[in-house]
Coordinates of C-alpha atoms in Angstrom, one line a residue:
M97 CA 98.8 119.2 111.9
P98 CA 101.8 121.5 111.5
Q99 CA 100.9 125.2 111.2
R100 CA 100.4 126.3 107.6
E101 CA 103.6 127.8 106.2
T102 CA 106.0 127.7 103.4
A103 CA 106.7 124.2 102.1
F104 CA 110.0 122.6 103.2
L105 CA 110.0 120.1 100.4
S106 CA 108.4 121.2 97.1
V107 CA 108.1 118.8 94.2
S108 CA 106.8 120.5 91.0
H109 CA 105.5 119.0 87.8
I110 CA 107.6 115.8 88.0
V111 CA 107.4 113.6 84.9
K112 CA 109.2 110.2 84.4
H113 CA 109.0 107.7 81.6
F114 CA 110.6 104.2 81.4
G115 CA 110.6 103.7 77.7
A116 CA 107.0 104.0 76.6
H117 CA 105.6 103.6 80.1
A118 CA 104.7 106.8 81.9
A119 CA 105.7 106.1 85.5
L120 CA 104.9 109.7 86.7
G121 CA 102.7 112.2 84.9
D122 CA 103.1 115.8 86.1
V123 CA 103.2 115.2 89.9
S124 CA 103.4 118.1 92.3
L125 CA 103.6 117.9 96.1
D126 CA 104.3 120.3 98.9
I127 CA 105.4 119.1 102.4
L128 CA 105.5 121.4 105.4
P129 CA 108.4 121.6 107.9
G130 CA 108.1 118.8 110.5
E131 CA 105.2 117.1 108.6
L132 CA 104.9 113.4 107.9
V133 CA 103.4 112.7 104.5
C134 CA 102.6 109.3 103.2
L135 CA 102.7 108.3 99.5
L136 CA 99.9 105.7 99.4
G137 CA 98.9 103.5 96.5
P138 CA 98.9 100.1 94.9
S139 CA 101.9 98.4 93.4
G140 CA 103.0 100.2 90.2
C141 CA 101.3 103.5 90.9
G142 CA 104.6 105.5 90.9
K143 CA 105.1 106.1 94.6
T144 CA 108.5 104.5 94.9
T145 CA 109.7 106.1 91.7
L146 CA 108.8 109.5 93.1
L147 CA 110.7 108.8 96.3
R148 CA 113.7 107.7 94.4
I149 CA 113.6 110.8 92.3
I150 CA 113.5 113.0 95.4
A151 CA 116.5 111.0 96.8
G152 CA 118.4 111.5 93.5
L153 CA 118.5 107.7 92.8
E154 CA 116.5 108.2 89.7
R155 CA 116.5 111.3 87.3
Q156 CA 113.2 112.9 86.4
D157 CA 112.5 113.7 82.7
R158 CA 111.0 117.0 83.7
G159 CA 110.2 119.0 86.9
T160 CA 111.9 120.5 89.9
I161 CA 112.6 119.6 93.5
V162 CA 113.3 122.3 96.1
L163 CA 114.4 121.3 99.7
G164 CA 114.7 124.0 102.3
G165 CA 114.7 126.7 99.7
R166 CA 117.5 125.0 97.7
D167 CA 117.0 123.6 94.2
I168 CA 118.2 120.0 94.3
S169 CA 116.7 118.9 91.1
L170 CA 120.0 117.9 89.5
A171 CA 122.1 117.5 92.7
P172 CA 123.7 114.1 93.4
P173 CA 122.2 112.0 96.3
Q174 CA 125.1 112.8 98.7
A175 CA 124.4 116.6 98.3
R176 CA 120.6 116.4 99.1
D177 CA 120.7 116.2 102.9
Y178 CA 118.4 113.4 103.7
G179 CA 118.4 110.1 105.6
I180 CA 116.7 107.1 104.0
L181 CA 115.4 103.8 105.4
F182 CA 114.7 101.0 102.9
Q183 CA 112.3 98.1 103.1
S184 CA 115.3 95.7 103.3
Y185 CA 117.1 97.9 105.9
A186 CA 120.4 97.4 103.9
L187 CA 122.6 96.9 106.9
F188 CA 126.2 95.8 106.4
P189 CA 126.3 92.2 107.7
N190 CA 130.0 92.3 108.4
L191 CA 129.8 95.4 110.5
T192 CA 128.6 95.7 114.1
V193 CA 125.5 97.7 115.1
A194 CA 127.8 100.6 116.2
Q195 CA 129.8 100.5 113.0
N196 CA 126.6 100.5 110.9
V197 CA 125.3 103.5 112.7
A198 CA 128.6 105.3 112.4
Y199 CA 129.0 104.5 108.7
G200 CA 127.6 107.8 107.4
L201 CA 129.5 109.9 110.0
S202 CA 133.1 109.2 109.1
G203 CA 133.4 112.1 106.6
K204 CA 131.3 114.5 108.5
R205 CA 132.3 114.4 112.2
G206 CA 136.0 113.9 112.1
L207 CA 136.9 113.0 115.7
R208 CA 136.5 109.4 116.8
D209 CA 135.2 110.2 120.3
R210 CA 132.6 112.6 118.7
I211 CA 131.4 109.8 116.4
A212 CA 131.2 107.4 119.4
R213 CA 129.1 109.8 121.3
R214 CA 126.8 110.3 118.4
V215 CA 126.4 106.5 117.9
E216 CA 125.6 106.1 121.6
E217 CA 123.0 108.9 121.3
M218 CA 121.4 107.3 118.3
L219 CA 121.2 103.9 119.9
S220 CA 119.6 105.4 123.0
L221 CA 117.1 107.2 120.7
V222 CA 115.9 104.0 119.1
D223 CA 116.1 101.9 122.4
M224 CA 119.0 99.8 121.3
V225 CA 121.6 100.6 124.0
G226 CA 123.5 97.4 124.8
F227 CA 123.5 96.1 121.2
A228 CA 126.4 98.1 119.9
S229 CA 128.8 95.1 119.5
K230 CA 126.2 92.7 117.9
Y231 CA 126.0 92.0 114.2
P232 CA 122.8 92.4 112.1
G233 CA 122.4 88.6 111.8
Q234 CA 122.1 88.4 115.6
L235 CA 119.1 90.8 115.6
S236 CA 115.4 90.3 115.0
G237 CA 113.7 92.1 112.1
G238 CA 112.3 94.8 114.4
Q239 CA 115.8 95.4 115.9
Q240 CA 117.4 95.7 112.5
Q241 CA 114.8 98.3 111.6
R242 CA 115.7 100.3 114.6
V243 CA 119.4 100.2 113.7
A244 CA 118.7 101.2 110.2
L245 CA 116.6 104.1 111.5
A246 CA 119.5 105.2 113.8
R247 CA 121.9 105.1 110.9
A248 CA 119.5 107.2 108.8
L249 CA 119.2 109.8 111.5
A250 CA 122.8 109.9 112.7
P251 CA 124.0 112.6 110.3
S252 CA 121.1 114.9 111.4
P253 CA 119.4 115.1 108.0
S254 CA 116.8 117.7 107.3
L255 CA 114.6 115.2 105.5
L256 CA 113.8 111.6 106.3
L257 CA 112.7 109.2 103.5
L258 CA 111.0 105.9 104.3
D259 CA 110.5 103.3 101.6
E260 CA 108.0 100.8 103.1
P261 CA 110.2 100.4 106.2
M262 CA 107.9 98.0 108.0
S263 CA 106.5 95.8 105.3
A264 CA 108.9 92.9 106.1
L265 CA 107.8 92.7 109.7
D266 CA 105.0 90.6 111.2
A267 CA 101.7 92.4 112.1
R268 CA 102.3 92.7 115.9
V269 CA 105.9 94.1 115.5
R270 CA 104.8 96.4 112.7
E271 CA 101.9 97.9 114.8
H272 CA 104.3 98.5 117.7
L273 CA 107.1 100.0 115.7
R274 CA 105.0 102.4 113.6
T275 CA 103.7 103.9 116.8
E276 CA 107.3 104.3 118.0
L277 CA 108.5 105.7 114.7
R278 CA 105.7 108.3 114.6
A279 CA 106.4 109.4 118.2
L280 CA 110.1 109.7 117.4
Q281 CA 109.4 111.7 114.2
K282 CA 107.2 114.1 116.2
R283 CA 109.8 114.4 118.9
L284 CA 112.6 115.3 116.4
S285 CA 110.2 117.4 114.3
I286 CA 111.9 116.0 111.1
T287 CA 110.2 116.4 107.8
T288 CA 109.4 112.9 106.6
L289 CA 108.1 111.3 103.4
M290 CA 107.0 107.7 103.7
V291 CA 106.0 105.2 100.9
T292 CA 103.5 102.5 101.8
H293 CA 100.8 100.4 100.2
D294 CA 99.2 99.8 103.7
Q295 CA 96.3 102.2 104.1
E296 CA 96.0 101.5 107.8
E297 CA 99.7 102.4 108.3
A298 CA 99.2 105.6 106.4
M299 CA 96.0 106.5 108.3
V300 CA 97.7 106.0 111.7
M301 CA 101.0 107.7 111.0
A302 CA 100.5 110.5 108.5
D303 CA 99.6 114.2 108.9
R304 CA 98.6 114.1 105.2
I305 CA 98.4 111.4 102.6
A306 CA 98.9 111.6 98.9
V307 CA 97.0 108.7 97.2
M308 CA 98.6 107.8 93.9
N309 CA 97.1 105.9 91.0
G310 CA 98.5 105.4 87.6
G311 CA 101.4 107.8 88.0
V312 CA 99.4 110.8 89.4
I313 CA 98.2 112.0 92.8
E314 CA 94.4 111.5 92.9
Q315 CA 93.9 113.2 96.3
F316 CA 96.2 114.9 98.8
G317 CA 94.7 115.5 102.2
T318 CA 94.4 114.5 105.9
P319 CA 93.4 111.0 106.8
N320 CA 90.0 112.3 107.8
E321 CA 89.5 114.1 104.5
L322 CA 90.4 111.1 102.5
Y323 CA 88.2 108.7 104.5
R324 CA 85.1 111.0 104.8
Q325 CA 85.4 112.9 101.5
P326 CA 87.0 110.7 98.9
A327 CA 87.6 112.6 95.7
S328 CA 87.0 109.5 93.4
P329 CA 85.7 106.0 93.5
F330 CA 89.3 104.7 93.5
I331 CA 90.0 106.7 96.7
A332 CA 86.7 105.5 98.3
D333 CA 87.6 101.8 97.6
F334 CA 91.4 102.1 98.4
V335 CA 91.1 104.0 101.7
G336 CA 88.8 102.0 103.8
E337 CA 85.8 99.8 102.9
A338 CA 83.1 101.0 100.6
N339 CA 79.5 100.1 99.8
W340 CA 78.2 101.0 96.3
L341 CA 74.5 101.4 95.6
P342 CA 73.1 101.9 92.1
C343 CA 70.9 105.0 92.0
E344 CA 69.1 107.5 89.9
R345 CA 69.7 111.2 90.6
I346 CA 66.4 113.2 91.2
D347 CA 68.0 116.5 92.0
E348 CA 71.0 118.0 93.8
H349 CA 70.1 116.4 97.1
R350 CA 67.9 113.5 96.3
A351 CA 68.4 110.1 94.7
R352 CA 66.3 107.0 94.1
I353 CA 67.5 103.5 95.0
G354 CA 65.0 101.0 93.6
A355 CA 61.6 102.2 94.9
H356 CA 63.2 104.2 97.7
E357 CA 64.0 107.9 97.7
L358 CA 67.0 109.0 99.8
R359 CA 68.2 112.5 100.8
V360 CA 71.9 113.2 100.3
H361 CA 73.7 116.0 102.1
S362 CA 76.6 116.4 99.7
P363 CA 75.4 117.8 96.3
L364 CA 74.9 115.2 93.6
M365 CA 76.4 116.1 90.3
N366 CA 74.7 115.5 87.0
G367 CA 75.5 112.0 85.8
T368 CA 75.5 110.5 89.4
R369 CA 74.8 106.8 89.1
R370 CA 76.1 105.4 92.4
L371 CA 75.9 106.2 96.0
F372 CA 78.8 105.5 98.4
V373 CA 78.5 104.8 102.1
R374 CA 81.0 103.4 104.7
P375 CA 79.9 100.2 106.5
E376 CA 80.2 101.8 109.9
A377 CA 77.8 104.6 108.8
V378 CA 75.0 102.1 108.2
R379 CA 72.7 102.1 111.2
V380 CA 70.3 99.3 112.3
V381 CA 67.2 101.1 113.7
P382 CA 64.4 99.5 115.7
G383 CA 60.8 99.1 114.4
R384 CA 59.5 98.8 110.9
D385 CA 58.0 102.3 110.5
A386 CA 59.2 104.2 107.5
M387 CA 61.4 107.2 108.4
S388 CA 63.7 109.4 106.3
N389 CA 66.5 107.4 104.6
T390 CA 65.4 104.1 106.1
L391 CA 64.8 100.8 104.2
L392 CA 64.0 97.2 105.0
A393 CA 66.8 94.8 104.7
E394 CA 67.3 91.0 104.9
V395 CA 70.2 89.8 107.1
L396 CA 72.3 87.4 105.1
D397 CA 75.3 86.6 107.2
G398 CA 77.7 88.1 109.8
V399 CA 81.3 87.9 111.0
F400 CA 82.4 88.6 114.6
L401 CA 85.3 91.0 114.6
G402 CA 85.8 91.3 118.4
R403 CA 84.7 94.9 118.9
S404 CA 82.1 94.7 116.3
Y405 CA 80.3 92.6 113.7
R406 CA 80.4 92.9 109.9
V407 CA 76.9 92.1 108.8
A408 CA 75.9 91.4 105.2
L409 CA 72.5 92.8 104.2
R410 CA 70.3 92.7 101.1
M411 CA 68.0 95.7 100.8
E412 CA 64.4 95.2 99.9
G413 CA 63.7 95.6 96.2
L414 CA 67.4 95.6 95.2
S415 CA 68.3 92.1 94.1
G416 CA 72.0 91.4 93.6
V417 CA 73.2 94.3 95.8
T418 CA 74.8 93.4 99.2
L419 CA 75.4 96.1 101.8
N420 CA 77.9 95.6 104.5
A421 CA 77.3 97.2 107.9
I422 CA 79.7 97.4 110.9
V423 CA 77.5 97.2 114.1
P424 CA 78.2 96.9 117.8
P425 CA 78.5 93.4 119.4
E426 CA 75.1 93.6 121.0
T427 CA 73.4 94.6 117.7
G428 CA 75.2 91.8 115.9
D429 CA 74.2 89.2 118.5
A430 CA 70.6 90.3 118.2
L431 CA 70.6 90.2 114.4
L432 CA 72.3 86.9 114.1
S433 CA 70.8 84.8 116.9
P434 CA 68.9 81.7 115.7
Q435 CA 65.7 83.2 117.1
A436 CA 66.0 86.6 115.4
A437 CA 63.8 87.6 112.5
R438 CA 65.8 87.7 109.2
H439 CA 64.8 91.2 108.4
C440 CA 65.6 94.6 110.0
R441 CA 65.3 98.3 109.2
I442 CA 68.4 100.2 108.3
E443 CA 69.2 103.9 108.1
L444 CA 71.6 105.4 105.5
P445 CA 72.3 108.9 107.1
S446 CA 72.2 111.7 104.5
E447 CA 75.6 113.1 105.6
A448 CA 77.3 109.7 105.1
L449 CA 76.1 109.3 101.5
R450 CA 78.2 110.6 98.5
G451 CA 77.4 110.4 94.8
Y452 CA 79.7 109.4 92.0
A453 CA 79.3 108.7 88.3

C-alpha cells in the first residue's frame, strides 16, 4: 500500500442522472499518488459512468474532481492529463503500431526524432519491440492491448484510466497480462483507476477496491478488508463466495442455529438474522465429540478443483440449508470415497462468522 498522504485524485459528491435514472448518487472517492484503485461492481452499477466523468467524456450534474491539486471538474478531456485504455483498445486499423503509439505525441513533442525515440521506448516498455511496422489486424488480442497501453502511456500522463481493458481476452492471456500490467504500473508509480466487473481481477491487481452497487460505493477498502470484513450482504456475495445460515441472536457474541449455539467474535447487532462464513473457513474436524462451534453435517456431494475440493454439506437439524466447504485434497478424498461415512463433524470458527440482518 502507498504511504498515507494527500489524495492525488479526489472525486467529491458526484451526482449523475440520465433522464429519471440516477446513474450516480453522491459518490466520493480519494485515490493516493501511485495507487491502483479498482471500481468493481455488476453491470449498470455506475462504475463506467464514473470513469467517463473523470475523463471528461460525460458531464456530472453535481460534484467536483480535483487532480494533482487542480480542479478539472469542467475541463475538457484534452486538458485533464490522463491516458486511457478502453475495452476495445480503439487502435486505428490503417496506422502501424508505431503510428498508433505516436498518435498522441504529435502536438506535444515537436521533433520527429524525439517522437521516434519515445515510440521505441514505449514499445520496449510493453515488450513489443519488433512490431513497429505491423498493423493492428496482424496482432493478437493481447498484443493489441499492449500497443493500446503504450499509446496511453506515451504522453507521460499523471493518471491512467482503464475501462475493463482485459475483458475481451481469453482467460490464460488475461491472467498473464494483468500480472504484467500491475508490475508495470508499480514500476512507473502511475496513479491508476481501473473499471472491472471481475472480482478476481480486482483482488489480484488493486491496492484498494471501491465496490459499487446501484450508483453508490457500498465499501472502499483493501482486498483483504473487503473479503474478510464485508460491510453488507451484497459485498459478501459479490466479493468471493458466501455461505448464509439463518440464525437467532442471543446476545452480542452468541447466536443460535437450529438447536446449536455458536459463538461469534465480531459483535452481532440487534436484528441479526443471518450468519455469514466463507467456504474455506469451514473446517472438517475428526471425531464426533461436541466442541465449541462444531456441528454434525451430512456430506451431499463434492467437486474436485485441483488444489482443493468444494464439498456440499447439510447441517444436522437444518433442513433446506446447504453449506459449501473448501477442503484440502486429502480431506475431500476421505469424505467422498465410496467407503466413507456420509456424516462428519464441522467447525465454524468464531472469528470467521459475521452477522447481518
